[in-house]
Coordinates of C-alpha atoms and ligand atoms in Angstrom, one line a residue:
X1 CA 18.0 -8.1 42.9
X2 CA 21.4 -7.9 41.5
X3 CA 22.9 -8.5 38.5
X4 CA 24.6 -11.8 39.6
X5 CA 21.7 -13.2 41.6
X6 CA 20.0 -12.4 38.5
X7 CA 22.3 -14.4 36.5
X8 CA 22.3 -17.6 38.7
X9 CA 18.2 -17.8 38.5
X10 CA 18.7 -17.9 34.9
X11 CA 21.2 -20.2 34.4
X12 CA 19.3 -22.3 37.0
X13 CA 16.9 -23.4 34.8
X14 CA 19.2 -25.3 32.7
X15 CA 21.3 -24.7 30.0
X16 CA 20.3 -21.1 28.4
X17 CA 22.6 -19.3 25.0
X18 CA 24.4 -16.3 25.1
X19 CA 21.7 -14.7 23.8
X20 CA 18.7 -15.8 26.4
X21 CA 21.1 -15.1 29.1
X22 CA 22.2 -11.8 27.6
X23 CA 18.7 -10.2 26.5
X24 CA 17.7 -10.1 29.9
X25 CA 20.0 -7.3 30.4
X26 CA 19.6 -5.9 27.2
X27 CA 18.7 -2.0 28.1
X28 CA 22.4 -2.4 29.9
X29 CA 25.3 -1.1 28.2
X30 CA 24.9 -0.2 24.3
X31 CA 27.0 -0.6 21.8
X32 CA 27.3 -4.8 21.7
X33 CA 25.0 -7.6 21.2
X34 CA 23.1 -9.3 24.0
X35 CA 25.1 -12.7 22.5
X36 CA 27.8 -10.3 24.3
X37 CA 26.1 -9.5 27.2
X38 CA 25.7 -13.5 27.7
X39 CA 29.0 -14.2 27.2
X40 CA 30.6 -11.7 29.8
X41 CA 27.8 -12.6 32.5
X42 CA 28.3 -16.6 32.1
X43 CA 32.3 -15.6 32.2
X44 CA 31.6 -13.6 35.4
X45 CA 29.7 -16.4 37.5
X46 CA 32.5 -18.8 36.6
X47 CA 35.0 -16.4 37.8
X48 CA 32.5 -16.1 41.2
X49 CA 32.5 -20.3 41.5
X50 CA 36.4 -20.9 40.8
X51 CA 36.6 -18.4 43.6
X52 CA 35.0 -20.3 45.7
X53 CA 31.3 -19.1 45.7
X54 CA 28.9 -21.5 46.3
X55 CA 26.3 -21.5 43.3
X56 CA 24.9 -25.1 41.9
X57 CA 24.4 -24.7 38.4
X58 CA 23.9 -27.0 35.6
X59 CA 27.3 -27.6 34.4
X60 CA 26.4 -28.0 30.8
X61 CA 26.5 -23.9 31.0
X62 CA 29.6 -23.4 31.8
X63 CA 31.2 -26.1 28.7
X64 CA 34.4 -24.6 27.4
X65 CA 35.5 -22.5 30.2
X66 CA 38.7 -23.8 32.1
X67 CA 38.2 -23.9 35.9
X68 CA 41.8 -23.0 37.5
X69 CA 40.4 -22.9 41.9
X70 CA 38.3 -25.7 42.0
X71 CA 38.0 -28.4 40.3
X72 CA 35.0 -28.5 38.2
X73 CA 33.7 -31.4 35.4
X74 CA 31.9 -29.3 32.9
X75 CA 29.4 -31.0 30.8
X76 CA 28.7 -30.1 26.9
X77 CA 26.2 -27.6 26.2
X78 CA 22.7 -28.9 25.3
X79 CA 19.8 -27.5 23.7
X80 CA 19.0 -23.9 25.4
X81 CA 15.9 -23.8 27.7
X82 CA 14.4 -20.5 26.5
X83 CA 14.8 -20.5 23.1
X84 CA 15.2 -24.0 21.9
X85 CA 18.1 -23.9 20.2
X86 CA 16.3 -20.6 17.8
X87 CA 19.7 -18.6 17.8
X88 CA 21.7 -21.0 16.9
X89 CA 19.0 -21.2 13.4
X90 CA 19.5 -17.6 12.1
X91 CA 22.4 -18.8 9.6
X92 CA 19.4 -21.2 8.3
X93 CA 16.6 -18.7 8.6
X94 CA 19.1 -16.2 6.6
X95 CA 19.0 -19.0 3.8
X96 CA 15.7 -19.8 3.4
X97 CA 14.8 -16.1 3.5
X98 CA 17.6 -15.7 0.9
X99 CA 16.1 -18.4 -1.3
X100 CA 12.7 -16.3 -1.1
X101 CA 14.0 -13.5 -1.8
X102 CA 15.5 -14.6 -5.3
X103 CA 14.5 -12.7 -8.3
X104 CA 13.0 -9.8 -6.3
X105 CA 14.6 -6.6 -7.5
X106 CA 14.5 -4.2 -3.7
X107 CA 16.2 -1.8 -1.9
X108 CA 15.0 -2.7 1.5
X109 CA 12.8 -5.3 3.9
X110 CA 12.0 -5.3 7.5
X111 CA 11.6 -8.6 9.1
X112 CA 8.7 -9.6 11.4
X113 CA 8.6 -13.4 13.5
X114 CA 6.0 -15.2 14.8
X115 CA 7.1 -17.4 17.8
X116 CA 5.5 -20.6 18.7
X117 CA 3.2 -20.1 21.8
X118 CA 5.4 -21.8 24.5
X119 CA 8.7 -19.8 23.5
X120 CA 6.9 -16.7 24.3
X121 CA 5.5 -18.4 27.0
X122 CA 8.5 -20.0 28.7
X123 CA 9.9 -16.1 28.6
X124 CA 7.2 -15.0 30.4
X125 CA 7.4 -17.4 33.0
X126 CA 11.5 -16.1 33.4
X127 CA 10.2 -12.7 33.3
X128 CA 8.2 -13.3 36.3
X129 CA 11.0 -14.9 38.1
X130 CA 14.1 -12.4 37.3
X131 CA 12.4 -9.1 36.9
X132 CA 11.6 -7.7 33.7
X133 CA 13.6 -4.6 34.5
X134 CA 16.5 -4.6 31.5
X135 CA 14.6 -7.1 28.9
X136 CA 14.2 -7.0 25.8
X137 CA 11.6 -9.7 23.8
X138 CA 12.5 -12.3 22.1
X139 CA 10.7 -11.9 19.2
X140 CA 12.8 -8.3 18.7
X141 CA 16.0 -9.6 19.4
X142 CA 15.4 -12.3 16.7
X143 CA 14.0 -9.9 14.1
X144 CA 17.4 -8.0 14.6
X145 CA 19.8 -10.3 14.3
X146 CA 18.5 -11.9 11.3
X147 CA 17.9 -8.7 10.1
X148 CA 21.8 -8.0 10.6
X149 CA 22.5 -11.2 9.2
X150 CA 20.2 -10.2 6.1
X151 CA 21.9 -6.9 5.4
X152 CA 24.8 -8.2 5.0
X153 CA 24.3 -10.9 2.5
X154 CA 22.1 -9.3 0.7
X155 CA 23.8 -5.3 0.6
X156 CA 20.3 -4.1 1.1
X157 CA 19.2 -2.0 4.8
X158 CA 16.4 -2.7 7.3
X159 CA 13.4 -0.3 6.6
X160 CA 10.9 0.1 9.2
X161 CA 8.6 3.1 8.0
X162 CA 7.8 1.7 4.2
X163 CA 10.0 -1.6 3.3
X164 CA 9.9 -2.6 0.2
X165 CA 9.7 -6.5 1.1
X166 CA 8.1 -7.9 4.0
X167 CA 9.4 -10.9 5.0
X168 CA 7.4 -12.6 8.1
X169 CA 9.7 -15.8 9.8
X170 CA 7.1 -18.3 11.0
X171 CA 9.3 -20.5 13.5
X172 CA 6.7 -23.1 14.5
X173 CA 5.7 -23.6 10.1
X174 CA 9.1 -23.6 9.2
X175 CA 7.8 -21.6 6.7
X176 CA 8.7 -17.8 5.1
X177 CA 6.2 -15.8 4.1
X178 CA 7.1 -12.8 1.6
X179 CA 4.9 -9.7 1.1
X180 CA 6.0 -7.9 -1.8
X181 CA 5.1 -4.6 -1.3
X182 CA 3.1 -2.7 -4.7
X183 CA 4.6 -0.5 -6.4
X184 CA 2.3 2.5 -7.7
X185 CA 2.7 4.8 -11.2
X186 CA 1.3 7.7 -11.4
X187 CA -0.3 8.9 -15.1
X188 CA -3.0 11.1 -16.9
X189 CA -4.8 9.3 -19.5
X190 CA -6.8 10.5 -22.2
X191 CA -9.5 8.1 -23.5
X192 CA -10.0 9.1 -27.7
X193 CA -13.0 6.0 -28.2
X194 CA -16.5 5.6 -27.1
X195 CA -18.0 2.8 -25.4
X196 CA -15.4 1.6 -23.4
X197 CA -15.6 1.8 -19.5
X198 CA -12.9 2.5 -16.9
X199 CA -12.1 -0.8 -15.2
X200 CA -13.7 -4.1 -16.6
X201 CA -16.9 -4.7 -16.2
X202 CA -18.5 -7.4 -14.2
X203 CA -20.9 -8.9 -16.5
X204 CA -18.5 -8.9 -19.8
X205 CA -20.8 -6.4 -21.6
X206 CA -17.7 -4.5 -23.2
X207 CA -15.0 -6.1 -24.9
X208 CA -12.5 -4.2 -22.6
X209 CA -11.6 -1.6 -20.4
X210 CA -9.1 1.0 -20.7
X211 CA -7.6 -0.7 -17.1
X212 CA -7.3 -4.0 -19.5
X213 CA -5.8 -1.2 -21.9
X214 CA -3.1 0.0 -20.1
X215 CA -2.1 -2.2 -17.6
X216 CA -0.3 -5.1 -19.4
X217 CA 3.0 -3.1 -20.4
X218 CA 3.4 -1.8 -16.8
X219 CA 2.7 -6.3 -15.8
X220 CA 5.3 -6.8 -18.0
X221 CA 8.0 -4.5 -17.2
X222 CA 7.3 -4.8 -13.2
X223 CA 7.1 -8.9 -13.9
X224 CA 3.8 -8.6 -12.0
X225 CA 1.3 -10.5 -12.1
X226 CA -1.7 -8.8 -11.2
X227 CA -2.5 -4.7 -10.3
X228 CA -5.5 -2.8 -9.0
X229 CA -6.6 0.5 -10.9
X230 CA -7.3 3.4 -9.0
X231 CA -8.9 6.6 -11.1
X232 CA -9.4 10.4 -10.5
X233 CA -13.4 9.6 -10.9
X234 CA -14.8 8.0 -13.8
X235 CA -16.2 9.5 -17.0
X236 CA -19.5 7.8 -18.3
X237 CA -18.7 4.9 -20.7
X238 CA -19.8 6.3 -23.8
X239 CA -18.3 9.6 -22.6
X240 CA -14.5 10.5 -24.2
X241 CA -12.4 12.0 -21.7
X242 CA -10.1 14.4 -23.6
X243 CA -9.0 16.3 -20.4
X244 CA -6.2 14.2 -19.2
X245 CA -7.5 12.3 -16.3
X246 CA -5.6 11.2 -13.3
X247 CA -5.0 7.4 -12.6
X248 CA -2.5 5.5 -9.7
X249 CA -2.0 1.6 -11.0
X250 CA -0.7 -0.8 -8.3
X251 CA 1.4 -3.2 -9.5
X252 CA 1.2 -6.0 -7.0
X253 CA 3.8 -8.3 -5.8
X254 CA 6.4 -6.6 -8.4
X255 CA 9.6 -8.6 -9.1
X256 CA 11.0 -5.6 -10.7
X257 CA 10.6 -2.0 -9.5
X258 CA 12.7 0.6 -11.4
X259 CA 10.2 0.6 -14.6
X260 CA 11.1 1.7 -17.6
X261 CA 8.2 4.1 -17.7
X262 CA 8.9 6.0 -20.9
X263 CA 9.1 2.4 -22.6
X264 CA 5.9 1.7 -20.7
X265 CA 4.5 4.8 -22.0
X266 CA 5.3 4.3 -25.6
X267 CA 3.9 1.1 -25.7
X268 CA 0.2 1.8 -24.4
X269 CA 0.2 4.7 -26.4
X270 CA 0.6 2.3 -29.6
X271 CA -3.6 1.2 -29.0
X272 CA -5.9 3.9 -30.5
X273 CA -8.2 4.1 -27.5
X274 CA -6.0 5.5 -25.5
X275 CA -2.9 7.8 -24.5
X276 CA -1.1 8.4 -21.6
X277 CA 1.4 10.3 -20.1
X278 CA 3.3 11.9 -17.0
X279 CA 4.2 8.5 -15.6
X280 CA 6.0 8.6 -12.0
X281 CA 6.4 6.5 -9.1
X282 CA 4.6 7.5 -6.4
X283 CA 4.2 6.0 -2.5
X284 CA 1.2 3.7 -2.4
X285 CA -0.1 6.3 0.3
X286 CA -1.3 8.7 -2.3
X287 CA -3.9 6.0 -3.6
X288 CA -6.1 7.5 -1.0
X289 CA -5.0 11.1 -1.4
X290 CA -5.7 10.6 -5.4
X291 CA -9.2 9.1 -4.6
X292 CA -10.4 11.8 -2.1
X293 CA -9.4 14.4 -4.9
X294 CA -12.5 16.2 -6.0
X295 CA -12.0 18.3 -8.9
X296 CA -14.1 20.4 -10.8
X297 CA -14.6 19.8 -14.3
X298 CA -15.2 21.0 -18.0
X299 CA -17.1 18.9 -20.2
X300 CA -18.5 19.3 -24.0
X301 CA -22.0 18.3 -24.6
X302 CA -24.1 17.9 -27.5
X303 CA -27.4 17.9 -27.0
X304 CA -30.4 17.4 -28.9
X305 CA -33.8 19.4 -28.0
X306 CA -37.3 18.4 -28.7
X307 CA -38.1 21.9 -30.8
X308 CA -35.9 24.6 -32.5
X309 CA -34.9 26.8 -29.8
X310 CA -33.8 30.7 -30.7
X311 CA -30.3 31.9 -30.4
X312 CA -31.7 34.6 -28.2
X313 CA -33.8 31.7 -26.2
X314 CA -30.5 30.0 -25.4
X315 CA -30.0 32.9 -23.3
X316 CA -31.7 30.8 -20.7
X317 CA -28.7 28.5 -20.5
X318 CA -27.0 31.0 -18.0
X319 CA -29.7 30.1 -15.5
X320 CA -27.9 26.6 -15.2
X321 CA -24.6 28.5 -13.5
X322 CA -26.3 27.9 -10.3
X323 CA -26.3 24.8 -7.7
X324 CA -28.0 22.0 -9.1
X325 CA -30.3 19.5 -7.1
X326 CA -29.5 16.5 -8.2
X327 CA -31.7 12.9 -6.9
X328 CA -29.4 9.4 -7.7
X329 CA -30.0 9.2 -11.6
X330 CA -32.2 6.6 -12.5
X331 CA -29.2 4.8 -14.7
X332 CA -27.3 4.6 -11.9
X333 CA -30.3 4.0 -9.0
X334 CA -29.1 0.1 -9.1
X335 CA -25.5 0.7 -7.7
X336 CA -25.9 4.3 -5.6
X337 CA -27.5 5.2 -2.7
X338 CA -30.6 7.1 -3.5
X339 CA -30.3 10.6 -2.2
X340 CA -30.3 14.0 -3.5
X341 CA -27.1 15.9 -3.7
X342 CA -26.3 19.5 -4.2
X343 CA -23.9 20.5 -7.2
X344 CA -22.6 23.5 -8.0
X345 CA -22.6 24.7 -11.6
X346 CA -20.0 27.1 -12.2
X347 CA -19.4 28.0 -15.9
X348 CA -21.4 27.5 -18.9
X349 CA -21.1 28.3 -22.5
X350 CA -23.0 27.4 -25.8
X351 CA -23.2 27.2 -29.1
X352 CA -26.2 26.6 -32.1
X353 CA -25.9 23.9 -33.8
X354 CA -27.8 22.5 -37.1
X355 CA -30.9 20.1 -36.7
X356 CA -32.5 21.3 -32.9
X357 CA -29.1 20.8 -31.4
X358 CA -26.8 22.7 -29.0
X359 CA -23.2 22.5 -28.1
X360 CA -23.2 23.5 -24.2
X361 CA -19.6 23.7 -22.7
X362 CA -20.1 23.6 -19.0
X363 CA -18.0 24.0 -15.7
X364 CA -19.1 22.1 -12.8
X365 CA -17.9 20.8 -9.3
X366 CA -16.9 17.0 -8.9
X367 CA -19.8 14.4 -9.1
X368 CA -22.4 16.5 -10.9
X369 CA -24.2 14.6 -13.4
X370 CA -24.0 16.5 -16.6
X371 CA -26.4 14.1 -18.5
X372 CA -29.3 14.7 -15.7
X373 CA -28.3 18.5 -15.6
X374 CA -29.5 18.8 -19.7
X375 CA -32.5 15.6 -19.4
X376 CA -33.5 16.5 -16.1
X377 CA -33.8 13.0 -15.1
X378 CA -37.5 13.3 -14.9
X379 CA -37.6 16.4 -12.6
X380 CA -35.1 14.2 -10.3
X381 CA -32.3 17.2 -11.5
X382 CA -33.5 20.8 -10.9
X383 CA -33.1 23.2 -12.9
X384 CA -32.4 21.5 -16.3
X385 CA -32.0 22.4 -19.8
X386 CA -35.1 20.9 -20.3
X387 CA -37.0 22.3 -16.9
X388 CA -35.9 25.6 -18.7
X389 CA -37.2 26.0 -22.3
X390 CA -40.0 23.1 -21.1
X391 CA -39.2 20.8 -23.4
X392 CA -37.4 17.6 -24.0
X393 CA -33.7 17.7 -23.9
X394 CA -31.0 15.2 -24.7
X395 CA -27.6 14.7 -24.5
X396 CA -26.4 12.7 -27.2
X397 CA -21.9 13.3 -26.7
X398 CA -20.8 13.8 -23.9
X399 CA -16.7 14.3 -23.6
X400 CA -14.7 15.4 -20.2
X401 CA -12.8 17.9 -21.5
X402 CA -10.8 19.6 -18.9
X403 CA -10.2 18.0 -15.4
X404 CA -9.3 20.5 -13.4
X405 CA -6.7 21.9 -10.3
X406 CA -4.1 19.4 -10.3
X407 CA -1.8 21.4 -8.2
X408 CA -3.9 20.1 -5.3
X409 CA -1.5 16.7 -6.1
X410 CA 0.9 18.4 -4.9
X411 CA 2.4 15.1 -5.3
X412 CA 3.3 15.1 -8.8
X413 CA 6.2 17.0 -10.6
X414 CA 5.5 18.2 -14.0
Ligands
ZN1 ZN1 18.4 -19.3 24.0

């Protein structure tokens, strides 16, 4: 079909915009708007009429244009078929989205719309009449222009891969929805106090949790009002982790996001319990890179045994640098899947102490339970410290001392 014929079907229908007409032919010509496109195509089947053509056409789409052949009563334009009038509402949309917007600190958004049914609909139907061969949707064409329209009031740029805001139009609510986009710090923490766990704890057994710890200066410098805690693994609650452990905190719906992080710093590092350092901003993507991160690590036990054991005895210890078979621990039976795991032990080291105890400092790959590998869980861990010498065992401190290989982040800078 040609362009004109084209043209005529659409305009047909009744009165259509500019930008109805225009988008039909959108994949012809770059370099201008399909308001453009419209303009030059309504301006070309006038010029085909006052030359005499015969094409009966509502009139109402030809309003403005000065007939100089034939004689022609133009009416005023109306409401446009296809779109209901949705072009002409992008200053509006551009205001309300504005309004949404206030008192977000960003550097970019992308815009999404969801159409009511029977405007996607009604294009459909014109699709099936004209050919879909140059169209674009309406829903894209919309998302643009108010995108344009958006960039220019606010000085900030259209983002498709990672926008910062979100901002979904919803024509039939009237409504604008924003999704804020997190934004996620980077840190080590060091936890100097026993007894408190990682993240707060369901039933209210402890007083707090080193999330509860940190998290309120990074709230309050990203004006945020909630945040999600991701760690590197967890050490046991009554276990100190002097090794400096890896953490990612989301900071959700963030009105602010260049954070003062060395003020952030400073301030968590005022509570005893806790220090923290390394701070940097890091794409939310690395959550999941940070979480499937399994690294060795070093840990300091004290341990009590049921007899004296010799210096010479302790010998025996080396037998532990081995892999480990390790059944769910009993503590932890409630919340794990019961299964037996294999662990490798890769370092150990040891050292008398007064009153039937031992210092052990051991080496071991991610998720090995260190308190099973010295108890024995009850023969559930094999070998143990107390499978070995065949006697009680008991770990009384436990502290992570070294967390290991944190090149693999190859995320962070130093
Ligand atoms: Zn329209």
């Amino acid at each position: 079909m040609e362009i004109c014929k084209r043209v005529v079907k659409i305009l047909e229908k009744g009165y259509v915009c500019n930008n109805c007409l225009g988008r039909h032919f959108a994949q012809l010509l770059t370099g201008m708007s399909n308001e453009e496109r419209g303009r030059i195509l309504r301006k070309f089947v006038a010029m085909e009429i006052d030359a005499g053509k015969d094409i009966d056409i509502d009139k109402s789409n030809f309003a403005g244009v000065e007939f100089r052949k034939r004689d022609i009563e133009t009416n005023e334009e109306s409401e446009c078929v296809v779109c209901e009038g949705l072009f002409d509402e992008l200053g509006d949309w551009c205001g309300k989205i504005m309004r949404n917007l206030q008192g977000y600190e960003f550097k970019n958004f992308l815009i999404g719309t969801r159409l009511p049914d029977k405007l996607v609909k009604r294009e459909e139907e014109l699709w099936e009449d004209v050919g879909i061969e140059y169209c674009e949707e309406m829903k894209a064409e919309f998302n643009r222009e108010l995108g344009k329209r958006l960039e220019e009031k606010t000085k900030k740029v259209v983002e498709f891969e990672l926008p910062e805001m979100q901002v979904l139009v919803d024509v039939e609510k009237d409504e604008v929805e924003l999704n804020v986009n997190s934004v996620c710090v980077y840190g080590e923490y060091q936890k100097t106090e026993r007894g408190i766990p990682q993240t707060e704890w369901p039933s209210g057994k402890y007083e707090i949790s080193l999330e509860e710890i940190i998290a309120p200066a990074f709230l309050r410098e990203a004006d945020s009002a909630d945040e999600k805690f991701h760690g590197a693994g967890r050490e046991d609650i009554d276990a100190l982790c002097k090794g400096w452990r890896p953490f990612i905190l989301e900071l959700l719906g963030p009105k602010k996001r260049k954070l003062d992080l060395d003020k952030i710093k400073e301030e968590v590092n005022k509570n005893r319990e806790v220090n923290i350092r390394n701070l940097q901003t890091v794409g939310r993507d690395k959550i999941g890179e940070l979480k499937a991160w399994q690294p060795d690590k070093s840990y300091r036990a004290l341990v009590e045994m049921e007899k004296d054991v010799d210096e010479e005895d302790l010998e025996k210890l080396k037998k532990l640098e081995t892999t480990l078979t390790q059944r769910t621990p009993q503590r932890v039976e409630h919340r794990r899947a019961d299964r037996y795991r294999k662990r490798r032990v890769k370092d150990i080291h040891w050292e008398k102490r007064k009153d039937r105890k031992i210092e052990i400092v051991v080496k071991a790959e991610a998720g090995t339970y260190i308190k099973e590998m010295i108890s024995g869980d009850g023969g559930r861990t094999v070998p143990s410290v107390a499978s070995i010498f065949g006697m009680d065992a008991e770990c009384i401190e436990l502290d992570v001392i070294e967390i290991h290989g944190k090149d693999d982040l190859a995320f962070i800078t130093e």
